[in-house]
Coordinates of C-alpha atoms and ligand atoms in Angstrom, one line a residue:
M1 CA -222.0 -152.3 -17.5
S2 CA -224.9 -154.7 -17.8
S3 CA -224.3 -157.5 -20.3
T4 CA -227.7 -157.0 -22.0
V5 CA -226.6 -153.5 -23.2
E6 CA -224.8 -153.5 -26.5
Q7 CA -221.4 -151.9 -26.6
V8 CA -220.3 -149.5 -29.4
S9 CA -217.9 -152.1 -30.7
S10 CA -220.8 -154.6 -31.2
V11 CA -222.9 -152.0 -33.1
F12 CA -220.3 -150.6 -35.4
D13 CA -217.8 -152.7 -37.4
T14 CA -214.6 -152.2 -35.3
I15 CA -210.9 -152.4 -36.0
L16 CA -209.1 -153.5 -32.9
V17 CA -205.8 -151.7 -32.4
L18 CA -203.5 -153.6 -30.0
D19 CA -201.1 -151.2 -28.4
F20 CA -197.5 -152.2 -27.9
G21 CA -196.7 -148.8 -26.4
S22 CA -195.8 -146.6 -29.4
Q23 CA -196.2 -142.9 -28.9
Y24 CA -198.2 -143.0 -32.1
S25 CA -200.6 -145.8 -31.2
H26 CA -203.7 -143.6 -30.5
L27 CA -203.1 -141.9 -33.9
I28 CA -204.0 -145.2 -35.7
T29 CA -207.4 -145.1 -34.0
R30 CA -207.8 -141.4 -34.9
R31 CA -207.0 -141.9 -38.6
L32 CA -209.4 -144.8 -39.0
R33 CA -212.2 -142.8 -37.4
E34 CA -211.4 -139.9 -39.7
F35 CA -212.7 -142.0 -42.6
N36 CA -215.6 -143.1 -40.5
V37 CA -214.4 -146.6 -39.6
Y38 CA -214.8 -147.2 -35.8
A39 CA -211.6 -148.3 -34.1
E40 CA -210.8 -149.1 -30.5
M41 CA -207.4 -149.4 -28.9
L42 CA -206.6 -152.0 -26.2
P43 CA -203.4 -153.0 -24.6
C44 CA -201.3 -155.7 -26.5
T45 CA -201.8 -158.0 -23.5
Q46 CA -205.6 -158.2 -24.2
K47 CA -206.9 -161.8 -24.0
I48 CA -208.9 -162.3 -27.2
A49 CA -211.2 -164.8 -25.4
E50 CA -212.2 -161.9 -23.0
L51 CA -212.9 -159.5 -25.8
G52 CA -216.7 -160.1 -25.9
W53 CA -217.0 -158.9 -29.5
K54 CA -215.4 -159.8 -32.9
P55 CA -213.3 -157.2 -34.6
A56 CA -213.5 -156.7 -38.4
G57 CA -209.7 -156.6 -38.4
V58 CA -206.7 -156.2 -36.1
I59 CA -203.8 -153.7 -36.2
L60 CA -200.6 -154.4 -34.1
S61 CA -199.0 -151.1 -33.3
G62 CA -195.4 -150.0 -33.0
G63 CA -193.6 -150.1 -29.7
P64 CA -190.4 -149.2 -27.9
Y65 CA -189.3 -152.8 -27.2
S66 CA -187.4 -155.3 -29.2
V67 CA -189.3 -158.5 -30.0
Y68 CA -186.3 -160.6 -29.3
A69 CA -185.8 -159.2 -25.8
E70 CA -186.6 -161.4 -22.9
D71 CA -189.3 -159.2 -21.4
A72 CA -190.8 -158.1 -24.8
P73 CA -194.6 -158.0 -24.9
H74 CA -196.3 -160.5 -27.2
V75 CA -199.7 -160.8 -28.7
D76 CA -202.2 -163.4 -27.6
L77 CA -201.9 -166.1 -30.3
D78 CA -205.7 -166.4 -30.4
V79 CA -205.7 -163.3 -32.5
F80 CA -204.8 -165.5 -35.4
E81 CA -207.8 -167.7 -34.7
L82 CA -210.2 -164.8 -35.2
D83 CA -209.7 -165.4 -38.9
V84 CA -209.8 -161.6 -39.7
P85 CA -207.2 -159.5 -41.5
I86 CA -204.2 -158.4 -39.5
L87 CA -201.8 -155.5 -40.1
G88 CA -198.5 -155.1 -38.2
I89 CA -196.9 -151.7 -38.0
C90 CA -193.2 -151.5 -37.1
Y91 CA -193.0 -153.5 -33.8
G92 CA -196.2 -155.1 -35.0
M93 CA -194.6 -156.3 -38.2
Q94 CA -191.5 -157.4 -36.2
E95 CA -193.9 -159.4 -34.0
L96 CA -195.4 -161.1 -37.0
A97 CA -191.9 -162.0 -38.2
W98 CA -190.8 -163.2 -34.7
L99 CA -193.8 -165.5 -34.6
N100 CA -193.0 -166.8 -38.1
G101 CA -189.3 -167.7 -38.1
K102 CA -187.7 -165.3 -35.6
Q103 CA -185.7 -163.4 -38.3
V104 CA -185.6 -160.1 -36.4
A105 CA -182.4 -158.4 -35.1
R106 CA -180.8 -155.1 -34.5
G107 CA -180.1 -153.2 -37.8
E108 CA -176.7 -151.8 -38.6
K109 CA -178.1 -148.3 -38.4
R110 CA -181.2 -146.8 -36.8
E111 CA -183.7 -145.3 -39.3
Y112 CA -185.6 -142.3 -38.0
G113 CA -187.3 -139.9 -40.4
P114 CA -188.5 -139.9 -44.0
A115 CA -187.8 -142.7 -46.5
T116 CA -189.2 -143.5 -50.0
L117 CA -191.6 -146.4 -50.3
N118 CA -191.0 -148.6 -53.3
V119 CA -194.1 -150.7 -54.0
E120 CA -192.9 -154.0 -55.4
V121 CA -196.2 -155.7 -55.8
A122 CA -198.5 -153.1 -57.2
S123 CA -201.5 -155.5 -57.2
S124 CA -201.4 -155.8 -53.4
P125 CA -204.7 -154.4 -52.1
L126 CA -202.8 -152.7 -49.3
F127 CA -201.2 -150.3 -51.7
K128 CA -204.1 -149.5 -54.0
G129 CA -203.8 -145.9 -55.3
M130 CA -200.3 -145.6 -53.8
D131 CA -196.9 -145.0 -55.5
H132 CA -193.4 -144.0 -54.5
S133 CA -194.6 -142.0 -51.6
R134 CA -192.8 -140.6 -48.6
V135 CA -193.1 -142.7 -45.5
W136 CA -192.0 -142.1 -41.9
M137 CA -189.6 -144.6 -40.3
S138 CA -188.7 -144.9 -36.6
H139 CA -186.9 -148.1 -35.8
G140 CA -183.6 -149.7 -34.8
D141 CA -184.5 -153.4 -35.4
K142 CA -185.3 -154.9 -38.7
L143 CA -186.3 -158.1 -40.5
H144 CA -183.3 -160.1 -41.6
G145 CA -185.3 -162.5 -43.7
L146 CA -188.8 -163.3 -44.9
P147 CA -191.2 -164.6 -42.3
T148 CA -192.3 -168.1 -43.2
G149 CA -195.2 -168.0 -45.7
F150 CA -194.7 -164.3 -46.5
E151 CA -193.5 -162.4 -49.6
V152 CA -192.1 -158.9 -50.0
I153 CA -194.5 -156.3 -51.3
A154 CA -192.5 -153.2 -50.7
T155 CA -188.9 -152.0 -50.1
S156 CA -187.1 -148.9 -49.1
D157 CA -183.4 -148.0 -49.3
N158 CA -182.6 -149.2 -45.8
S159 CA -185.4 -151.8 -45.5
P160 CA -185.5 -154.7 -48.0
Y161 CA -188.6 -155.9 -46.0
C162 CA -190.4 -152.6 -45.8
G163 CA -193.7 -154.3 -46.6
V164 CA -194.5 -158.0 -46.4
A165 CA -197.7 -160.0 -47.0
H166 CA -198.7 -163.5 -46.2
K167 CA -199.1 -165.5 -49.4
E168 CA -202.5 -167.0 -48.5
K169 CA -204.0 -165.0 -45.7
P170 CA -204.8 -161.3 -45.4
I171 CA -201.9 -160.7 -43.0
Y172 CA -199.6 -157.7 -43.7
G173 CA -196.6 -156.1 -42.1
I174 CA -195.1 -152.6 -42.8
Q175 CA -191.9 -151.2 -41.3
F176 CA -193.1 -147.5 -41.5
H177 CA -195.8 -145.6 -39.6
P178 CA -198.8 -144.9 -41.8
E179 CA -200.6 -143.2 -38.9
V180 CA -198.3 -140.1 -38.8
T181 CA -199.0 -137.3 -41.3
H182 CA -195.4 -137.3 -42.4
S183 CA -196.3 -140.5 -44.3
T184 CA -198.0 -138.8 -47.2
Q185 CA -200.2 -141.7 -48.3
G186 CA -200.5 -143.3 -44.9
K187 CA -204.2 -142.7 -44.6
T188 CA -204.8 -144.3 -48.0
L189 CA -203.0 -147.4 -46.8
L190 CA -205.0 -147.6 -43.6
K191 CA -208.2 -147.1 -45.6
N192 CA -207.2 -149.8 -48.0
F193 CA -206.7 -152.1 -45.0
A194 CA -209.8 -151.2 -43.1
V195 CA -212.3 -150.7 -45.9
D196 CA -211.1 -152.9 -48.7
I197 CA -209.4 -155.7 -46.9
C198 CA -211.4 -155.9 -43.6
K199 CA -214.6 -154.8 -45.3
A200 CA -215.4 -152.5 -42.4
N201 CA -218.5 -150.3 -42.9
Q202 CA -217.8 -146.6 -43.0
N203 CA -220.7 -145.7 -40.8
W204 CA -218.9 -144.2 -37.8
T205 CA -220.5 -140.8 -37.8
M206 CA -221.7 -138.7 -34.9
E207 CA -225.3 -138.8 -36.4
N208 CA -225.3 -142.6 -36.2
F209 CA -223.6 -142.4 -32.8
I210 CA -226.4 -140.2 -31.4
D211 CA -229.0 -142.8 -32.3
T212 CA -227.2 -145.8 -31.0
E213 CA -226.1 -144.0 -27.9
I214 CA -229.6 -142.8 -27.0
K215 CA -230.8 -146.3 -27.4
R216 CA -228.0 -147.7 -25.3
I217 CA -228.6 -145.2 -22.5
R218 CA -232.4 -146.0 -22.5
D219 CA -231.6 -149.8 -22.4
L220 CA -229.1 -149.3 -19.6
V221 CA -231.2 -147.0 -17.4
G222 CA -234.6 -148.7 -18.0
P223 CA -238.0 -147.0 -17.9
T224 CA -238.0 -145.5 -14.4
A225 CA -234.5 -145.1 -13.0
E226 CA -233.1 -141.6 -12.2
V227 CA -229.6 -140.3 -13.1
I228 CA -227.6 -137.5 -11.6
G229 CA -224.5 -135.8 -13.0
A230 CA -222.1 -133.1 -12.1
V231 CA -222.2 -130.5 -14.8
S232 CA -219.8 -127.6 -15.0
G233 CA -220.9 -125.7 -18.1
G234 CA -217.7 -127.0 -19.8
V235 CA -217.8 -128.8 -23.1
D236 CA -217.7 -132.4 -22.0
S237 CA -220.2 -132.4 -19.2
T238 CA -222.6 -130.2 -21.2
V239 CA -222.5 -132.6 -24.2
A240 CA -223.0 -135.6 -21.9
A241 CA -225.8 -133.9 -20.1
K242 CA -227.6 -132.9 -23.4
L243 CA -227.3 -136.5 -24.6
M244 CA -228.8 -137.8 -21.3
T245 CA -231.6 -135.3 -21.6
E246 CA -232.4 -136.5 -25.1
A247 CA -232.5 -140.0 -23.8
I248 CA -234.4 -139.7 -20.5
G249 CA -235.5 -136.1 -20.2
E250 CA -236.4 -135.0 -16.6
R251 CA -235.1 -138.2 -15.1
F252 CA -231.7 -136.7 -15.6
H253 CA -230.7 -134.3 -12.8
A254 CA -227.7 -132.1 -13.6
I255 CA -226.0 -130.4 -10.7
L256 CA -223.8 -127.3 -11.0
V257 CA -221.8 -126.5 -7.9
D258 CA -221.0 -122.8 -7.6
N259 CA -217.7 -123.3 -5.6
G260 CA -217.0 -119.5 -5.4
V261 CA -214.1 -119.8 -7.8
L262 CA -216.0 -119.9 -11.1
R263 CA -215.5 -117.3 -13.8
L264 CA -217.4 -113.9 -13.8
N265 CA -221.2 -114.6 -13.9
E266 CA -220.6 -118.2 -14.8
A267 CA -223.2 -119.9 -12.6
A268 CA -226.0 -117.6 -13.9
N269 CA -224.8 -118.0 -17.5
V270 CA -224.7 -121.8 -17.3
K271 CA -228.2 -121.8 -15.7
K272 CA -229.4 -119.8 -18.7
T273 CA -227.7 -121.6 -21.5
L274 CA -228.1 -125.2 -20.2
G275 CA -231.3 -124.8 -18.2
E276 CA -233.3 -122.5 -20.4
G277 CA -231.5 -122.9 -23.7
L278 CA -230.9 -126.6 -23.8
G279 CA -233.8 -127.9 -21.6
I280 CA -231.4 -129.6 -19.2
N281 CA -232.9 -130.2 -15.7
L282 CA -230.3 -128.3 -13.9
T283 CA -229.9 -127.3 -10.3
V284 CA -227.3 -124.7 -9.3
I285 CA -226.0 -125.1 -5.7
D286 CA -224.5 -122.1 -4.2
A287 CA -221.7 -123.5 -2.0
A288 CA -219.3 -120.6 -2.3
D289 CA -219.1 -120.0 1.4
E290 CA -218.4 -123.6 2.2
F291 CA -215.5 -123.8 -0.3
L292 CA -214.0 -120.5 0.5
D293 CA -214.2 -121.2 4.3
K294 CA -212.3 -124.4 3.8
L295 CA -209.7 -122.7 1.7
K296 CA -208.9 -120.1 4.3
G297 CA -205.1 -119.9 5.1
V298 CA -204.3 -122.6 2.5
T299 CA -201.5 -121.8 0.1
D300 CA -200.2 -125.2 -1.1
P301 CA -201.5 -126.1 -4.6
E302 CA -202.1 -129.8 -4.0
K303 CA -203.9 -129.0 -0.7
K304 CA -206.1 -126.6 -2.5
R305 CA -207.0 -129.2 -5.1
K306 CA -207.7 -131.9 -2.5
I307 CA -209.9 -129.5 -0.4
I308 CA -211.9 -128.5 -3.5
G309 CA -212.2 -132.1 -4.7
N310 CA -213.4 -133.3 -1.3
T311 CA -215.8 -130.5 -0.9
F312 CA -217.3 -131.1 -4.3
I313 CA -218.0 -134.7 -3.2
H314 CA -219.7 -133.5 0.0
V315 CA -221.9 -131.0 -1.7
F316 CA -222.7 -133.4 -4.5
E317 CA -223.7 -136.2 -2.1
R318 CA -225.9 -133.9 -0.1
E319 CA -227.7 -132.8 -3.2
A320 CA -228.1 -136.3 -4.5
A321 CA -229.7 -137.3 -1.2
R322 CA -232.0 -134.3 -1.4
I323 CA -233.2 -135.1 -5.0
Q324 CA -233.7 -138.8 -4.2
P325 CA -237.0 -138.9 -2.5
K326 CA -238.7 -136.6 -4.9
G327 CA -239.3 -139.0 -7.8
G328 CA -240.0 -141.9 -5.5
D329 CA -237.3 -144.0 -7.3
E330 CA -233.8 -144.2 -5.9
I331 CA -231.0 -142.5 -7.9
E332 CA -229.2 -145.4 -9.5
F333 CA -226.7 -143.9 -11.9
L334 CA -224.1 -141.2 -12.0
L335 CA -223.1 -139.6 -15.3
Q336 CA -219.5 -138.8 -16.0
G337 CA -218.0 -137.0 -19.0
T338 CA -215.0 -139.4 -19.3
L339 CA -213.4 -139.1 -22.8
Y340 CA -211.4 -141.7 -24.8
P341 CA -208.0 -140.1 -24.1
D342 CA -208.7 -140.7 -20.3
V343 CA -209.6 -144.3 -21.1
I344 CA -206.4 -144.8 -23.2
E345 CA -204.3 -143.4 -20.4
S346 CA -205.9 -145.7 -17.8
I347 CA -205.5 -148.9 -19.9
S348 CA -201.9 -148.3 -21.0
F349 CA -200.0 -151.4 -20.2
K350 CA -197.0 -149.2 -19.4
G351 CA -198.5 -148.3 -16.0
P352 CA -199.4 -145.0 -14.6
S353 CA -197.2 -142.0 -15.1
Q354 CA -196.0 -139.8 -12.2
T355 CA -198.6 -137.4 -10.7
I356 CA -197.7 -133.9 -11.5
K357 CA -200.9 -132.5 -10.1
T358 CA -204.2 -134.0 -9.0
H359 CA -206.9 -133.5 -11.6
H360 CA -209.8 -135.4 -10.0
N361 CA -212.7 -132.9 -9.6
V362 CA -215.7 -135.1 -8.6
G363 CA -214.2 -138.4 -9.6
G364 CA -214.0 -139.8 -6.1
L365 CA -217.7 -140.1 -5.7
L366 CA -218.2 -143.6 -6.9
E367 CA -217.3 -146.0 -4.1
D368 CA -219.3 -144.5 -1.2
M369 CA -222.3 -143.6 -3.3
K370 CA -222.8 -147.1 -4.8
L371 CA -224.0 -145.5 -7.9
K372 CA -223.6 -147.1 -11.3
L373 CA -221.5 -145.2 -13.7
I374 CA -222.7 -143.9 -17.1
E375 CA -220.0 -142.6 -19.5
P376 CA -221.6 -141.8 -22.8
L377 CA -218.5 -140.1 -24.2
R378 CA -216.1 -142.9 -23.2
E379 CA -215.4 -143.8 -26.8
L380 CA -214.9 -140.3 -28.2
F381 CA -212.0 -138.0 -28.9
K382 CA -212.5 -134.3 -28.0
D383 CA -213.1 -133.2 -31.6
E384 CA -215.8 -135.9 -31.9
V385 CA -217.4 -134.6 -28.7
R386 CA -217.5 -131.1 -30.2
H387 CA -219.0 -132.3 -33.4
L388 CA -221.6 -134.3 -31.4
G389 CA -222.4 -131.2 -29.3
E390 CA -223.1 -129.2 -32.4
L391 CA -225.4 -131.9 -33.8
L392 CA -227.2 -131.9 -30.5
G393 CA -227.9 -128.2 -31.0
I394 CA -225.4 -126.8 -28.5
S395 CA -224.1 -123.4 -29.6
H396 CA -220.9 -123.1 -31.5
E397 CA -219.7 -120.8 -28.8
L398 CA -220.2 -123.3 -26.0
V399 CA -218.8 -126.2 -27.9
W400 CA -215.6 -124.3 -28.7
R401 CA -215.1 -123.0 -25.1
H402 CA -211.6 -123.2 -23.7
P403 CA -211.3 -125.8 -21.0
F404 CA -211.7 -124.6 -17.4
P405 CA -210.3 -126.7 -14.5
G406 CA -212.6 -127.9 -11.7
P407 CA -210.6 -126.1 -9.0
G408 CA -211.1 -123.0 -11.1
I409 CA -209.8 -119.6 -10.1
A410 CA -208.5 -121.1 -6.8
I411 CA -205.5 -122.5 -8.7
R412 CA -205.1 -119.1 -10.6
V413 CA -204.9 -117.1 -7.4
L414 CA -201.4 -118.0 -6.2
G415 CA -201.1 -118.1 -2.4
E416 CA -204.1 -117.8 -0.2
V417 CA -207.6 -117.8 -1.8
T418 CA -209.8 -115.1 -0.5
R419 CA -213.0 -113.5 -1.8
E420 CA -211.1 -110.3 -2.6
Q421 CA -208.3 -112.1 -4.4
V422 CA -210.7 -114.2 -6.4
A423 CA -212.6 -111.0 -7.4
I424 CA -209.4 -109.4 -8.7
A425 CA -208.3 -112.4 -10.7
R426 CA -211.8 -112.9 -12.1
K427 CA -212.1 -109.3 -13.3
A428 CA -208.7 -109.3 -15.0
D429 CA -209.5 -112.7 -16.6
H430 CA -212.8 -111.3 -17.9
I431 CA -211.2 -108.3 -19.5
Y432 CA -208.4 -110.5 -21.1
I433 CA -210.9 -113.0 -22.6
E434 CA -213.1 -110.1 -23.8
E435 CA -210.2 -108.6 -25.7
I436 CA -209.2 -112.0 -27.1
R437 CA -212.7 -112.4 -28.4
K438 CA -212.8 -108.8 -29.8
A439 CA -209.5 -109.4 -31.6
G440 CA -211.0 -112.6 -33.2
L441 CA -208.3 -114.8 -31.5
Y442 CA -210.4 -116.9 -29.2
N443 CA -210.6 -119.9 -31.6
K444 CA -206.9 -119.7 -32.5
I445 CA -205.9 -120.1 -28.9
S446 CA -206.4 -123.4 -27.1
Q447 CA -206.7 -121.9 -23.6
A448 CA -206.2 -118.5 -22.1
F449 CA -206.6 -117.1 -18.6
A450 CA -205.2 -114.6 -16.0
C451 CA -203.4 -115.5 -12.8
L452 CA -203.0 -113.3 -9.8
L453 CA -199.6 -113.4 -8.2
P454 CA -199.0 -113.0 -4.5
V455 CA -196.3 -110.3 -5.0
K456 CA -196.6 -106.6 -4.8
S457 CA -194.8 -104.1 -7.1
V458 CA -194.5 -100.4 -7.1
G459 CA -196.3 -98.3 -9.7
V460 CA -197.3 -94.7 -10.3
M461 CA -200.9 -93.7 -11.2
G462 CA -202.1 -90.1 -11.3
D463 CA -198.9 -88.9 -9.7
Q464 CA -199.6 -91.3 -6.8
R465 CA -197.3 -94.1 -5.8
T466 CA -199.1 -97.4 -6.0
Y467 CA -198.0 -100.7 -4.4
E468 CA -200.2 -103.5 -5.8
Q469 CA -200.2 -107.0 -7.1
V470 CA -199.2 -108.5 -10.5
I471 CA -201.4 -110.3 -13.1
A472 CA -199.8 -112.9 -15.3
L473 CA -201.5 -113.6 -18.6
R474 CA -201.3 -117.1 -20.1
A475 CA -202.4 -118.2 -23.6
I476 CA -201.3 -121.5 -25.2
E477 CA -201.6 -123.4 -28.4
T478 CA -201.8 -127.2 -28.1
T479 CA -203.6 -130.2 -29.6
D480 CA -203.7 -132.4 -26.6
F481 CA -202.7 -130.3 -23.5
M482 CA -199.8 -132.7 -22.8
T483 CA -197.4 -130.3 -24.5
A484 CA -198.1 -126.7 -25.3
D485 CA -196.5 -123.5 -26.6
W486 CA -197.3 -119.9 -25.7
F487 CA -199.4 -117.9 -28.2
P488 CA -197.5 -115.2 -30.1
F489 CA -199.7 -112.2 -29.5
E490 CA -199.0 -108.9 -31.4
H491 CA -197.4 -106.4 -29.0
E492 CA -200.2 -103.9 -29.6
F493 CA -202.7 -106.5 -28.3
L494 CA -200.7 -107.1 -25.1
K495 CA -200.3 -103.3 -24.6
K496 CA -204.1 -102.8 -24.8
V497 CA -204.9 -105.7 -22.4
A498 CA -202.3 -104.5 -19.9
S499 CA -203.5 -101.0 -20.0
R500 CA -207.2 -102.0 -19.5
I501 CA -206.4 -104.3 -16.6
V502 CA -204.2 -101.8 -14.7
N503 CA -206.8 -99.1 -15.2
E504 CA -210.0 -101.1 -14.5
V505 CA -209.0 -103.6 -11.9
D506 CA -208.3 -102.2 -8.4
G507 CA -205.4 -103.9 -6.7
V508 CA -203.3 -104.5 -9.9
A509 CA -200.3 -102.4 -10.7
R510 CA -198.5 -104.5 -13.3
V511 CA -199.2 -107.1 -16.0
T512 CA -196.8 -109.7 -17.4
Y513 CA -197.1 -112.3 -20.2
D514 CA -196.0 -115.9 -19.6
I515 CA -193.7 -117.1 -22.4
T516 CA -193.0 -120.6 -21.0
S517 CA -193.9 -123.7 -23.0
K518 CA -195.1 -127.0 -21.5
P519 CA -192.8 -128.7 -20.6
P520 CA -191.0 -127.4 -18.7
A521 CA -194.0 -125.4 -17.3
T522 CA -197.5 -126.7 -17.0
V523 CA -200.5 -124.9 -18.4
E524 CA -201.9 -123.8 -15.1
W525 CA -199.6 -122.1 -12.6
E526 CA -200.6 -124.4 -9.7
Ligands
ATP1 N1 -218.5 -126.4 -10.8 C1 -218.8 -127.7 -11.1 N2 -220.0 -128.2 -10.8 C2 -220.3 -129.5 -11.1 N3 -219.4 -130.3 -11.6 C3 -218.2 -129.9 -12.0 C4 -217.8 -128.5 -11.7 N4 -216.5 -128.4 -12.1 C5 -216.2 -129.6 -12.7 N5 -217.2 -130.5 -12.6 C6 -217.2 -131.9 -12.9 O1 -215.8 -132.3 -13.2 C7 -215.7 -132.9 -14.5 C8 -214.4 -132.7 -15.1 O2 -214.1 -131.3 -15.4 P1 -213.5 -130.9 -16.8 O3 -213.1 -129.4 -16.7 O4 -212.4 -131.8 -17.1 O5 -214.6 -131.1 -17.9 P2 -215.7 -130.2 -18.4 O6 -215.8 -129.0 -17.4 O7 -217.0 -130.9 -18.6 O8 -215.3 -129.7 -19.8 P3 -214.0 -128.8 -20.2 O9 -212.9 -129.7 -20.4 O10 -214.5 -128.1 -21.4 O11 -213.8 -127.8 -19.1 C9 -216.9 -132.2 -15.3 O12 -217.2 -132.9 -16.4 C10 -218.0 -132.2 -14.2 O13 -218.6 -133.4 -14.1
XMP2 O1 -210.8 -130.4 -14.7 C1 -209.6 -130.1 -14.4 N1 -209.3 -130.3 -13.1 C2 -208.1 -130.0 -12.6 O2 -207.8 -130.1 -11.4 C3 -207.2 -129.4 -13.6 N2 -205.9 -129.0 -13.5 C4 -205.5 -128.6 -14.7 N3 -206.5 -128.8 -15.6 C5 -206.5 -128.5 -17.0 O3 -205.7 -129.6 -17.6 C6 -205.0 -129.0 -18.7 C7 -203.5 -129.3 -18.5 O4 -203.1 -128.5 -17.4 P1 -201.7 -128.6 -16.6 O5 -200.7 -128.5 -17.7 O6 -201.7 -127.4 -15.7 O7 -201.7 -129.9 -15.9 C8 -205.3 -127.5 -18.8 O8 -206.4 -127.4 -19.7 C9 -205.8 -127.2 -17.4 O9 -206.7 -126.1 -17.4 C10 -207.5 -129.3 -14.9 N4 -208.8 -129.7 -15.3
LIG3 N1 -191.4 -147.8 -33.7 C1 -191.3 -149.1 -33.4 O1 -192.3 -149.8 -33.4 C2 -189.9 -149.6 -33.1 C3 -189.9 -151.0 -33.0 C4 -188.6 -151.5 -32.4 N2 -188.5 -151.1 -31.0 C5 -187.4 -151.0 -33.2 O2 -186.6 -150.2 -32.7 O3 -187.3 -151.4 -34.4
MG4 MG1 -214.2 -127.8 -17.0

């Protein structure tokens, strides 16, 4: 990104969270943003000299390592030269202790679960408004003495150094995890740190974000350049496209690729809501034949994903080239709807996790196209994106849509993807979602869809033997799609959906409901 363009972290007071790999690290960032203080998470290995902005305060997260181990990660010591308040949480506090006297070792017993916090120094600004609250512990190591220059400000039954503070500087350490909701006053503590101690402004609101982001996009793109973007009609790409349209109007070209495996009437609906309703300059490309031809005879899930991903790229590049000469100026930028959780995943210092399935959609465009990337949602969590969408005038219904994968119905038709099979799956899915909406359940479910299985089963309809396929219904509840549980429908509801599908969809003789959680299953069947 061009150095003349201000980053979000230079516009909003920012708390820097240095991640030592705790499963809770991203929650610290979330909690701070909940009371409107902007926070960003970076790996604990971040060099402070390369930061490019000055944080209002720094939080050192928890982590699975032991500070005394040979290969344990350590913070860049320049963090102490920033001269801003520092809070160490669990591993983060052990790190502060390690750097100030090395009094950290394995405890006699591990402490996992609730404990009672005894505030020993009630005047400490870290504990303002807090008393003997319940806190959440998750550690095996502990401090065996006071770090040099520190004093005890809180204890718990098992941790005589449950809270410590530097005697002169605003440097604090706590053994428990304030970021998890099990710590009843954890949010108060984080607020005390960020707002009172770091003096961070509570101005992180989506209203303010819109203004700064529109300005940032205009600075980045300049007065004449054109931008293209792949837009699916899903939440993220729609919100990103609307923001681009607010910033540069017709110079943003949205492209929806009808890959032949979209939901019933989807391309027409998106054209209407985004093009006519939201004023987004949208072109719908009908590439159904191209996609379905390439999918002929293919049954392997990963092959399907790769074919669809590559075809997306082809179609998209062709369209970009077609749009290009029109305005005179060359297309310089590509919009992507990357969200903060994707960024967090890619910066994790723990390295990439194993690929369970390929989720790339049109991400592979970049290198060949020589386009510069614009990612206006890069700093946002999904709920922030939804809030932003509503402020931008996108309907509640669209903003709360269930996610829909780029490879679409092709990964919900198990086995070979043909026009006929897609039509069956699509129709069954439409009935299912319609009934979910009628029952007022749509917003209680995180994602629901129908899958068409490549097995036939015997049935009887109107005294006739039938021998047709099976539809599997899936509905899940989740907060982050990393883990999920199946939704407990009333039996009457399932009965109604099953009956409608078998009666109204030719080719289906039986309906089942998928009662597998993730893990061990995944959300999609392929
Ligand atoms: N049919 C399509 N036409 C154009 N672009 C698409 C299409 N399907 C997916 N994409 C691109 O792939 C990206 C990732 O898809 P993804 O499903 O993760 O996000 P989304 O569709 O914007 O939102 P949601 O998570 O609500 O479905 C989209 O943001 C969009 O850029
Ligand atoms: O844009 C996408 N392109 C993909 O290739 C893809 N595969 C799965 N998903 C969605 O990701 C979430 C988790 O799905 P899984 O448990 O099946 O991996 C669920 O929300 C899935 O719908 C995809 N989204
Ligand atoms: N949650 C943590 O940060 C744990 C820190 C360290 N690994 C311990 O066991 O004490
Ligand atoms: Mg989508």
